[in-house]
Tab-separated table of C-alpha atoms in Angstrom:
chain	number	residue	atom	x	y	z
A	1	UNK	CA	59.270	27.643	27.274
A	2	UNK	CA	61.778	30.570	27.790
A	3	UNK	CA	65.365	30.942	27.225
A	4	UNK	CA	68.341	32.215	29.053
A	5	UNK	CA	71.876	31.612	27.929
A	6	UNK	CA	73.946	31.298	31.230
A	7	UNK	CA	75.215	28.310	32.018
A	8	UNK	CA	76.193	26.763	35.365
A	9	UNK	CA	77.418	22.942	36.790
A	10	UNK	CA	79.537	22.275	33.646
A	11	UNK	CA	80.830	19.014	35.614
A	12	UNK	CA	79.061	15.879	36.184
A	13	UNK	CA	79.912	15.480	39.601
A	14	UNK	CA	78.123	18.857	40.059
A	15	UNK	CA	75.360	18.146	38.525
A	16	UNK	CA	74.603	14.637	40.378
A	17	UNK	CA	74.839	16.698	43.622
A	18	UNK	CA	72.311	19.802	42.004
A	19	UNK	CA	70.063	16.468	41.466
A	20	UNK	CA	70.326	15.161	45.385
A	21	UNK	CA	69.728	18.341	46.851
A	22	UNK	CA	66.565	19.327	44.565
A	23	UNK	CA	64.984	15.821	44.409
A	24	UNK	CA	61.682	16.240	46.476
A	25	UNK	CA	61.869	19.703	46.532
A	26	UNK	CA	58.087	19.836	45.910
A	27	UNK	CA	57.484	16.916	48.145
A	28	UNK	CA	58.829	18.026	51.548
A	29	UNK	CA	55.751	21.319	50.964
A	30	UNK	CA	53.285	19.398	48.851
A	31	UNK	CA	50.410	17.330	50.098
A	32	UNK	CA	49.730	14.481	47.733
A	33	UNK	CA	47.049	12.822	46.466
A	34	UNK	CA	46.332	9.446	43.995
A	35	UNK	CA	46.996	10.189	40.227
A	36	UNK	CA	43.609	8.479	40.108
A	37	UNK	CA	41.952	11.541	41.545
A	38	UNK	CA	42.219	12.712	38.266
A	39	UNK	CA	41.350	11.636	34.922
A	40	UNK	CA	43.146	13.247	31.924
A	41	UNK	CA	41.148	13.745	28.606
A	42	UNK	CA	42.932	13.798	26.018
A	43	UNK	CA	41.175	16.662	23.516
A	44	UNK	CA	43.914	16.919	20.578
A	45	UNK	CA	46.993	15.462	19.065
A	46	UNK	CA	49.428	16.323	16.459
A	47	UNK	CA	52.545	15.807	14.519
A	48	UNK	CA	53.052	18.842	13.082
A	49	UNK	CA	52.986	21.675	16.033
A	50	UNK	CA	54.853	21.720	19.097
A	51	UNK	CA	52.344	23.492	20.850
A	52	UNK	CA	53.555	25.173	24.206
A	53	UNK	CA	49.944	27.633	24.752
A	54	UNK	CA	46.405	26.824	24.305
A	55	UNK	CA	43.234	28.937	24.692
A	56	UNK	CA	39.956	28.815	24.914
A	57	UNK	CA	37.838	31.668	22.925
A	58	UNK	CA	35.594	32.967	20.463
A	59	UNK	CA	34.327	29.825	20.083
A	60	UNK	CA	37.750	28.224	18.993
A	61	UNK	CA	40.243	26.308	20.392
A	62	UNK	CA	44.051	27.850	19.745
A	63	UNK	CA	46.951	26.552	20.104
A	64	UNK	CA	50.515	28.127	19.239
A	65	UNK	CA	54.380	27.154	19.126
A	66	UNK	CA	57.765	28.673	18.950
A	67	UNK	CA	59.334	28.519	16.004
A	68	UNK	CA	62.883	27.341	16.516
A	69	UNK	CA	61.233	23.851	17.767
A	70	UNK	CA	61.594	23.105	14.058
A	71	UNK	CA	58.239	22.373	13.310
A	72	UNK	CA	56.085	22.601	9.859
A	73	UNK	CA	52.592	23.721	11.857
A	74	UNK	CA	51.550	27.180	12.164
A	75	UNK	CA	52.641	29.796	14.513
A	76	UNK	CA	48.807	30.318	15.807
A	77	UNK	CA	46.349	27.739	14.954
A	78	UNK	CA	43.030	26.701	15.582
A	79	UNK	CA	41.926	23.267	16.241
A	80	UNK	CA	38.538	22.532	13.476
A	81	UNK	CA	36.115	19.952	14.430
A	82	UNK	CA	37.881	17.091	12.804
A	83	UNK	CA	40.957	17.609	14.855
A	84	UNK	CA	43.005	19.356	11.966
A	85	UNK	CA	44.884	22.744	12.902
A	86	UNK	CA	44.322	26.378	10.401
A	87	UNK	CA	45.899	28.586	10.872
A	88	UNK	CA	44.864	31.767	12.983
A	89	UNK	CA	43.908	34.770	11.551
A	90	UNK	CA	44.645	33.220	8.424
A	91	UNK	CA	47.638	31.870	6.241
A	92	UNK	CA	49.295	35.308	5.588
A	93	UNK	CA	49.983	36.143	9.218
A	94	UNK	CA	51.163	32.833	9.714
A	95	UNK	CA	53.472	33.097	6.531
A	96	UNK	CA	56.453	34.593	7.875
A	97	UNK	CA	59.859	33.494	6.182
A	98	UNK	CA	63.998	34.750	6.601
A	99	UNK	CA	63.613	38.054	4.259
A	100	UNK	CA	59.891	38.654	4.408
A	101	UNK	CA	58.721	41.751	6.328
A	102	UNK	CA	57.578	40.940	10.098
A	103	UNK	CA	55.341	43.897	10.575
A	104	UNK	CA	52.044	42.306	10.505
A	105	UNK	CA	53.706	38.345	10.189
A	106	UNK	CA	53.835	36.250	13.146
A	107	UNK	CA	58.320	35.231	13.692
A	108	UNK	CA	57.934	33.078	16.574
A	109	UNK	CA	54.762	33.000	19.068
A	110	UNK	CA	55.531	31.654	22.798
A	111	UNK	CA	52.327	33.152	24.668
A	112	UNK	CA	48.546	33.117	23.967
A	113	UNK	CA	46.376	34.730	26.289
A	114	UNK	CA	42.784	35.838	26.744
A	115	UNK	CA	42.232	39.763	28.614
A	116	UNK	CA	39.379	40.620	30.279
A	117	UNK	CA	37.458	41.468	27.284
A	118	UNK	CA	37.532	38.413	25.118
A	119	UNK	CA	40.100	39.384	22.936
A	120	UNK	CA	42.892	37.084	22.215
A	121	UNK	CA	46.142	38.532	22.596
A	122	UNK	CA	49.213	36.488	20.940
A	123	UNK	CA	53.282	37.484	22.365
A	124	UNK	CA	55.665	36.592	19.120
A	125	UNK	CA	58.945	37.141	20.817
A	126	UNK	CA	60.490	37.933	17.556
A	127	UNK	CA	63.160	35.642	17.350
A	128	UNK	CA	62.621	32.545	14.755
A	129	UNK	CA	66.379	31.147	16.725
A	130	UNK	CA	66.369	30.026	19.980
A	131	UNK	CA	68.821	32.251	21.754
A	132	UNK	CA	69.008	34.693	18.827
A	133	UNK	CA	68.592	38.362	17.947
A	134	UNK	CA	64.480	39.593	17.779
A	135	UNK	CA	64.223	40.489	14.203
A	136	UNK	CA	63.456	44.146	13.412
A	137	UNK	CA	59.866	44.807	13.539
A	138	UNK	CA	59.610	40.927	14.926
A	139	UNK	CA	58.417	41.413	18.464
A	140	UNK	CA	55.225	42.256	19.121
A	141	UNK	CA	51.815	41.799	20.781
A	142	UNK	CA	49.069	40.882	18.564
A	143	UNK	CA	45.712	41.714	20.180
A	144	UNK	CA	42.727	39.905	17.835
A	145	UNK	CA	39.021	39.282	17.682
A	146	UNK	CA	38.872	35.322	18.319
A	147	UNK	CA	35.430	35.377	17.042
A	148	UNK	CA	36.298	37.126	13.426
A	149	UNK	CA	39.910	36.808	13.099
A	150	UNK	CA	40.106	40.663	12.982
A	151	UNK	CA	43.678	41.951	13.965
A	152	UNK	CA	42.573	44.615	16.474
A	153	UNK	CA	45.627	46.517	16.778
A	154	UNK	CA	49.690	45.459	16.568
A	155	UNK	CA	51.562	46.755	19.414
A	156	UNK	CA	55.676	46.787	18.448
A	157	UNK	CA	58.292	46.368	21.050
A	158	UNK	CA	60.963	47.931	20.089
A	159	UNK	CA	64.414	47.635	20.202
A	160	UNK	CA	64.775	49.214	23.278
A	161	UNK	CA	62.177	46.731	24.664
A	162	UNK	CA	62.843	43.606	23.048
A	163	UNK	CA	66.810	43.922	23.651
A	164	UNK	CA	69.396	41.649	21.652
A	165	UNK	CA	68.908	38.517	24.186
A	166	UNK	CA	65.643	39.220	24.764
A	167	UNK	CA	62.862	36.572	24.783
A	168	UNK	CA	59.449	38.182	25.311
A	169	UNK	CA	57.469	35.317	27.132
A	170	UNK	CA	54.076	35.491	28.624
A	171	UNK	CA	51.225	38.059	29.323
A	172	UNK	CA	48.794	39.206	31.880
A	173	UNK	CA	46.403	42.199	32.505
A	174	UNK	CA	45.560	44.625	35.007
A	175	UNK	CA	43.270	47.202	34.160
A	176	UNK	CA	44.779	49.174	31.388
A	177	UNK	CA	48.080	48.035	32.068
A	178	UNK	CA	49.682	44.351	30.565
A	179	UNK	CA	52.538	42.860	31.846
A	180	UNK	CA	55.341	40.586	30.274
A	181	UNK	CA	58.289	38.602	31.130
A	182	UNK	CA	61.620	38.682	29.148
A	183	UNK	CA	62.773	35.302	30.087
A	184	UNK	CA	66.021	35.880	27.853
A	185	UNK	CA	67.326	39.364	29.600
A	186	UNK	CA	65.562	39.083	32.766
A	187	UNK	CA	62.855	41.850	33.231
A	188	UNK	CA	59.925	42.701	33.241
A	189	UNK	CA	57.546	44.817	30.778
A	190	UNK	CA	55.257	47.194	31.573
A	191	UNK	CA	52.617	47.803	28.885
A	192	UNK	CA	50.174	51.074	28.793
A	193	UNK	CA	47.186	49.390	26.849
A	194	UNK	CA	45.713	52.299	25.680
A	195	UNK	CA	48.834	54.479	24.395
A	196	UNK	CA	51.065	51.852	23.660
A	197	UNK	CA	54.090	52.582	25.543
A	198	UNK	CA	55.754	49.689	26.803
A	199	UNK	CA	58.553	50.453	29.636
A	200	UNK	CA	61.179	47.558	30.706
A	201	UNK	CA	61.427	47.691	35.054
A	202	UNK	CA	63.286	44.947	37.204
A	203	UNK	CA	65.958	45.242	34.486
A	204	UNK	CA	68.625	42.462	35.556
A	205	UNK	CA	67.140	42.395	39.099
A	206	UNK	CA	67.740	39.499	41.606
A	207	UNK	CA	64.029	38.607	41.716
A	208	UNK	CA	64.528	38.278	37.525
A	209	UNK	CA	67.333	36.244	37.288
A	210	UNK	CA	67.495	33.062	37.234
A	211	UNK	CA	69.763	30.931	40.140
A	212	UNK	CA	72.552	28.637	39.242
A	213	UNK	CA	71.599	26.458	42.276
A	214	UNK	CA	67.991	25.649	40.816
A	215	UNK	CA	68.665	23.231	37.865
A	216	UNK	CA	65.767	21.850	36.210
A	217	UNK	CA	65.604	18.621	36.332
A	218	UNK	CA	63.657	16.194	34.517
A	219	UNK	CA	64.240	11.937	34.094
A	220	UNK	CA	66.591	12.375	36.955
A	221	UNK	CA	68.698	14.456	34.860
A	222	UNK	CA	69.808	18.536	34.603
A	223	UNK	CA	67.793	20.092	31.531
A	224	UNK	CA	71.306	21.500	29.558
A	225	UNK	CA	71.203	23.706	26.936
A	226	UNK	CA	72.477	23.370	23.416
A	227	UNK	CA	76.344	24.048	24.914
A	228	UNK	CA	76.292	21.111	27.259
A	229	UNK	CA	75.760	23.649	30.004
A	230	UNK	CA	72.586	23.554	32.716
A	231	UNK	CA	69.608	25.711	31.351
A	232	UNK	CA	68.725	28.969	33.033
A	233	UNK	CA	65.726	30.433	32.583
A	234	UNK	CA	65.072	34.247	33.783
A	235	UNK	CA	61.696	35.328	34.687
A	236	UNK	CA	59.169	33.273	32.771
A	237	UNK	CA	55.792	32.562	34.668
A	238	UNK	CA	53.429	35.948	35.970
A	239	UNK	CA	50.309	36.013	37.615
A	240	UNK	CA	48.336	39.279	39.141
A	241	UNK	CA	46.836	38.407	42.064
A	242	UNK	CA	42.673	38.513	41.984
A	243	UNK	CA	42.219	42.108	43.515
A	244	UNK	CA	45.153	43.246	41.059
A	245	UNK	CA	47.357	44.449	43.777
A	246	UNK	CA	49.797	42.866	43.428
A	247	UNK	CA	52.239	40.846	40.224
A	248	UNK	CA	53.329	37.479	41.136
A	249	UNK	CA	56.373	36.319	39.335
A	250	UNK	CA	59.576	34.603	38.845
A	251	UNK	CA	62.192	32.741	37.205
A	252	UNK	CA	61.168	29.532	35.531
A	253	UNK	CA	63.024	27.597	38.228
A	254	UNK	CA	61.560	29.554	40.905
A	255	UNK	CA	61.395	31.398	43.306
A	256	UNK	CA	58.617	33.442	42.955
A	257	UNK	CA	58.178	37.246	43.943
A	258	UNK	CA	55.378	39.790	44.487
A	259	UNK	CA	55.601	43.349	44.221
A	260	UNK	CA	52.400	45.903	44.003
A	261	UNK	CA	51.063	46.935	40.945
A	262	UNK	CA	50.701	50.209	41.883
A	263	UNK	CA	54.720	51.092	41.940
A	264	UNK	CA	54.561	48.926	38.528
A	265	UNK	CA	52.125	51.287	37.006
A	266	UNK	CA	53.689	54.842	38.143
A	267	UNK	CA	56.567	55.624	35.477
A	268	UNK	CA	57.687	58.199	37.998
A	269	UNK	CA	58.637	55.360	40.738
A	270	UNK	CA	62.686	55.219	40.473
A	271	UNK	CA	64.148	51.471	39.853
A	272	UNK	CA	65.910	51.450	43.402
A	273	UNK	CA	62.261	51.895	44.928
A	274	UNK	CA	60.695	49.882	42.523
A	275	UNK	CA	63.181	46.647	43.366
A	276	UNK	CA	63.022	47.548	46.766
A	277	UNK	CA	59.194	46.626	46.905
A	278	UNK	CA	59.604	43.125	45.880
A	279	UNK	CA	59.055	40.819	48.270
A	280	UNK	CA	59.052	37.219	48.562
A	281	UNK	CA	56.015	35.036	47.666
A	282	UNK	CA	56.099	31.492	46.787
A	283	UNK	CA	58.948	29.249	46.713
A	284	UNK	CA	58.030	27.274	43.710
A	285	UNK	CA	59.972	24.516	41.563
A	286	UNK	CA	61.003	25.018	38.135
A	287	UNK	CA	57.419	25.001	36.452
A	288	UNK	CA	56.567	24.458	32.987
A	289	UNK	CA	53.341	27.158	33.044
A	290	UNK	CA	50.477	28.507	35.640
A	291	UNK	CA	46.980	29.700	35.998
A	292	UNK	CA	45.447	31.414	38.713
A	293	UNK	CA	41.613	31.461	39.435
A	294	UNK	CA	39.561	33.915	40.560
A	295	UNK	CA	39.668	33.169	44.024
A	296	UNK	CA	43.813	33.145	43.872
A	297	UNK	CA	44.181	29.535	43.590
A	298	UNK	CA	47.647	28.829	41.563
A	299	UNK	CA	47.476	25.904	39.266
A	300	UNK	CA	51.116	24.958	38.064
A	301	UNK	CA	52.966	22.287	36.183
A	302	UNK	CA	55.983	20.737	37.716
A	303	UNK	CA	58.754	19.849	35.133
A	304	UNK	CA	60.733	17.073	37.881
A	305	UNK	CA	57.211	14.724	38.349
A	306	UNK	CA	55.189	15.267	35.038
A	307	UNK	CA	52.783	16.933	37.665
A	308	UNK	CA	49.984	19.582	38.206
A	309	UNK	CA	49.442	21.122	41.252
A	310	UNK	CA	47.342	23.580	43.343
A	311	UNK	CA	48.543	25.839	45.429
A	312	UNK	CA	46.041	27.806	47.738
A	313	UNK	CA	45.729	30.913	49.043
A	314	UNK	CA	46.923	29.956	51.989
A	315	UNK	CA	50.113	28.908	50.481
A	316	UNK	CA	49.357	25.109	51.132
A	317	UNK	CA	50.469	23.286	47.838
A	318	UNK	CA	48.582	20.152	46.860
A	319	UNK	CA	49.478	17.422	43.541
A	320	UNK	CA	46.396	16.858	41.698
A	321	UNK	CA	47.789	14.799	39.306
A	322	UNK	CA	51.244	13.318	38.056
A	323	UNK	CA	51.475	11.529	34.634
A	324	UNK	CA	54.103	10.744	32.278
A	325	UNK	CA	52.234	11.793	29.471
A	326	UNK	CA	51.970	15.439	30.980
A	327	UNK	CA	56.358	15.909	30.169
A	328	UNK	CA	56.530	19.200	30.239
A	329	UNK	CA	52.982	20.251	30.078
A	330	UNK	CA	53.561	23.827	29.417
A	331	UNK	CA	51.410	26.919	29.557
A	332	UNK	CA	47.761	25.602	31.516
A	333	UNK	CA	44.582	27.338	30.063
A	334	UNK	CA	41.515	27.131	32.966
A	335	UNK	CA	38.769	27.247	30.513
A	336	UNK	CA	35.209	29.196	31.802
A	337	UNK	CA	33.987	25.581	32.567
A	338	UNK	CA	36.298	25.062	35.458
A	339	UNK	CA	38.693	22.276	33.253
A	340	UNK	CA	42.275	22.861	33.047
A	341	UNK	CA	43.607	22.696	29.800
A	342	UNK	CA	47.562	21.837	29.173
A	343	UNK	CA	50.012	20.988	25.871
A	344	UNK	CA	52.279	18.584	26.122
A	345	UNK	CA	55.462	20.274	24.493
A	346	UNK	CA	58.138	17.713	25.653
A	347	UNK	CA	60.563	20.489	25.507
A	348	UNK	CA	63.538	19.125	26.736
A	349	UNK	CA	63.138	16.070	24.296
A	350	UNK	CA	64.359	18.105	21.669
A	351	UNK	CA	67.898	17.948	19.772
A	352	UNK	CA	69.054	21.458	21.268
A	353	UNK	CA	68.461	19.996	24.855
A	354	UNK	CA	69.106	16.357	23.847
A	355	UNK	CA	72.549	15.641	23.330
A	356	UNK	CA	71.816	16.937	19.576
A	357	UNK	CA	69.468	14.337	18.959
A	358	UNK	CA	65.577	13.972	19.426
A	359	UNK	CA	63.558	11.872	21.684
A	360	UNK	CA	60.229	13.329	21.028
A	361	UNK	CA	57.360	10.947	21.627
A	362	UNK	CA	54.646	11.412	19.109
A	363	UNK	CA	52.163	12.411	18.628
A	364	UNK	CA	52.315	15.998	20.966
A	365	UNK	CA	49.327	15.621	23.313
A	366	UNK	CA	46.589	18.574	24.416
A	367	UNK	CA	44.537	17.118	27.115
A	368	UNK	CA	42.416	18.896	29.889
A	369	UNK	CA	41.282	18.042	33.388
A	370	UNK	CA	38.416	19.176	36.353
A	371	UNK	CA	40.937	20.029	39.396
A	372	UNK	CA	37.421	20.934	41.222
A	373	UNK	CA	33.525	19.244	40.972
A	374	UNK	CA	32.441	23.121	40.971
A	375	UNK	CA	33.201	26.079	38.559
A	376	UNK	CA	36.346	27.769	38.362
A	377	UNK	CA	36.446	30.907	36.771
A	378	UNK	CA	39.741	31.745	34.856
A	379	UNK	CA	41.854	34.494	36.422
A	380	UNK	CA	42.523	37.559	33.784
């Protein structure tokens, strides 16, 4: 989950109307079906991790969770036959404390992702306090051999990157080109994989922001942040469409945008041009995380029902499954067997969302699912 710190419906009154005009939002475009359709397996619990991304590789199962959620698990773990979480590479990366040098010490993961090649590659925003500073040297991608552990290479984001009120967020790939989200300063990142240079583009543009007339709402009520105020989140979820053409994205309350990788690649493509190529693509409800298969299929979470869904490529969105034990599934994995993995972070259960207290229901819950009866091959 991603931060931004702007706040809007201070009132109750306003906030019981944001709550009338967004409930069924998803239903007037979605085409249900029976929760039974589904069955959720549960594959991993725990007390100690509020995990928030999961994947599937090297033969492991990782998990990872921000920091500031205030608990004692690792940063980056991986799940050991007996259901216990070690941490991933190992203890030292994972070690990180107020004082200690960042450099090659995870701060605070939000984002695992697999690329192309196998290689696991973990986002640490930087910032151990939710809404604070990164910490110099703190943000980073970590790109690692899942197999061996072995750090491949560390590539720093700056401070002109990772800005004060920046929260680097998620990951996806394109060739030799990544992209990332800064869900706290609304932009996007533009990563050259091979030279490291990392370029910020969208920078406070309308199709970053977040909207103060898309609360997210969940148990009937507005998600506020630790001010009392409504939660906005800037852009947050990515995708790149299958024939790499084109970067779907948005803010984590929708809606969603497209603009072509091409003008996202070329440094020489001015920022008036570059925000003048977004277009409109999905008009999605605030999500918790997304996956998109090979075949452009877009698997999502909705925060309001505790549901996943499918949206096609012909933009026809279907509920595969609602559940209340999917509250706020976050981050979905589709593993190379076709089955949808999700964590259970229960984000807005905790104090800094809660009224100041917690209403976390343990144990935190990783379970997967088979959206299809055939293979589904993860989308890159």
């Amino acid at each position: 989950m991603k931060q931004r710190l702007r706040h809007a419906f201070p009132k109750k009154g306003l906030r019981k109307i944001a709550i009338a005009v967004f409930t069924g939002f998803v239903g007037v475009c979605a085409h249900p079906v029976s929760s039974h359709a589904q069955t959720i397996r549960v594959e991993a619990t725990t007390k100690i991790m509020d995990w928030n991304a999961v994947a599937l590789a090297g033969g492991h199962v990782l998990v990872a969770g921000p920091r500031w959620t205030g608990f004692s698990g690792p940063a980056v773990g991986f799940l050991t036959k007996n259901g216990k979480i070690e941490p991933f590479p190992d203890a030292d990366w994972n070690g990180w404390k107020p004082g200690r040098n960042a450099t090659h010490r995870f701060v605070s993961v939000n984002a695992l992702h697999v690329a192309p090649d196998g290689t696991l590659w973990v986002v640490d925003t930087g910032t151990p306090s939710f809404g604070g500073a990164p910490i110099p040297e703190g943000a980073k991608l970590v790109r690692i051999d899942p197999a061996t552990g072995h750090v491949l290479r560390i590539y720093p984001l700056g401070p002109e990157i990772a800005q004060a009120g920046s929260y680097i967020d998620d990951i996806r790939f394109n060739g030799m080109h990544a992209y990332l989200t800064d869900a706290g300063k609304a932009a996007l990142i533009v990563l050259d994989i091979k030279t490291g240079q990392a370029r910020r583009v969208l920078d406070n543009d309308a199709s970053t922001r977040a909207r103060t007339d898309r609360p997210i709402i969940m148990d009937g009520h507005v998600v506020e942040s630790h001010s009392h105020q409504p939660l906005l989140v800037n852009v947050d979820p990515l995708e790149v469409s299958p024939d790499g053409k084109w970067l779907y994205f948005g803010p984590l309350e929708g809606p969603w945008s497209q603009v072509p990788t091409a003008l996202l690649d070329d440094p020489n493509v001015a920022s008036t041009d570059l925000s003048a190529a977004v277009q409109p693509w999905a008009d999605l409800p605030p999500i918790g995380g997304s996956a998109m298969d090979t075949a452009g299929n877009l698997y999502f979470t909705n925060l309001k029902d505790n549901g996943v869904y499918l949206r096609d490529v012909s933009g026809k969105i279907t509920r595969l499954l609602s559940d209340l034990r999917l509250h706020w599934a976050d981050a979905p994995c589709l593993a190379p067997d076709g089955r949808l993995w999700l964590p259970a972070a229960q984000l807005d259960r905790l104090p800094m969302f809660h009224q100041g207290h917690s209403d976390i229901q343990q144990p935190f819950l990783l379970v997967s699912i088979h959206p299809h009866a055939g293979q589904v091959k993860p989308r890159r």
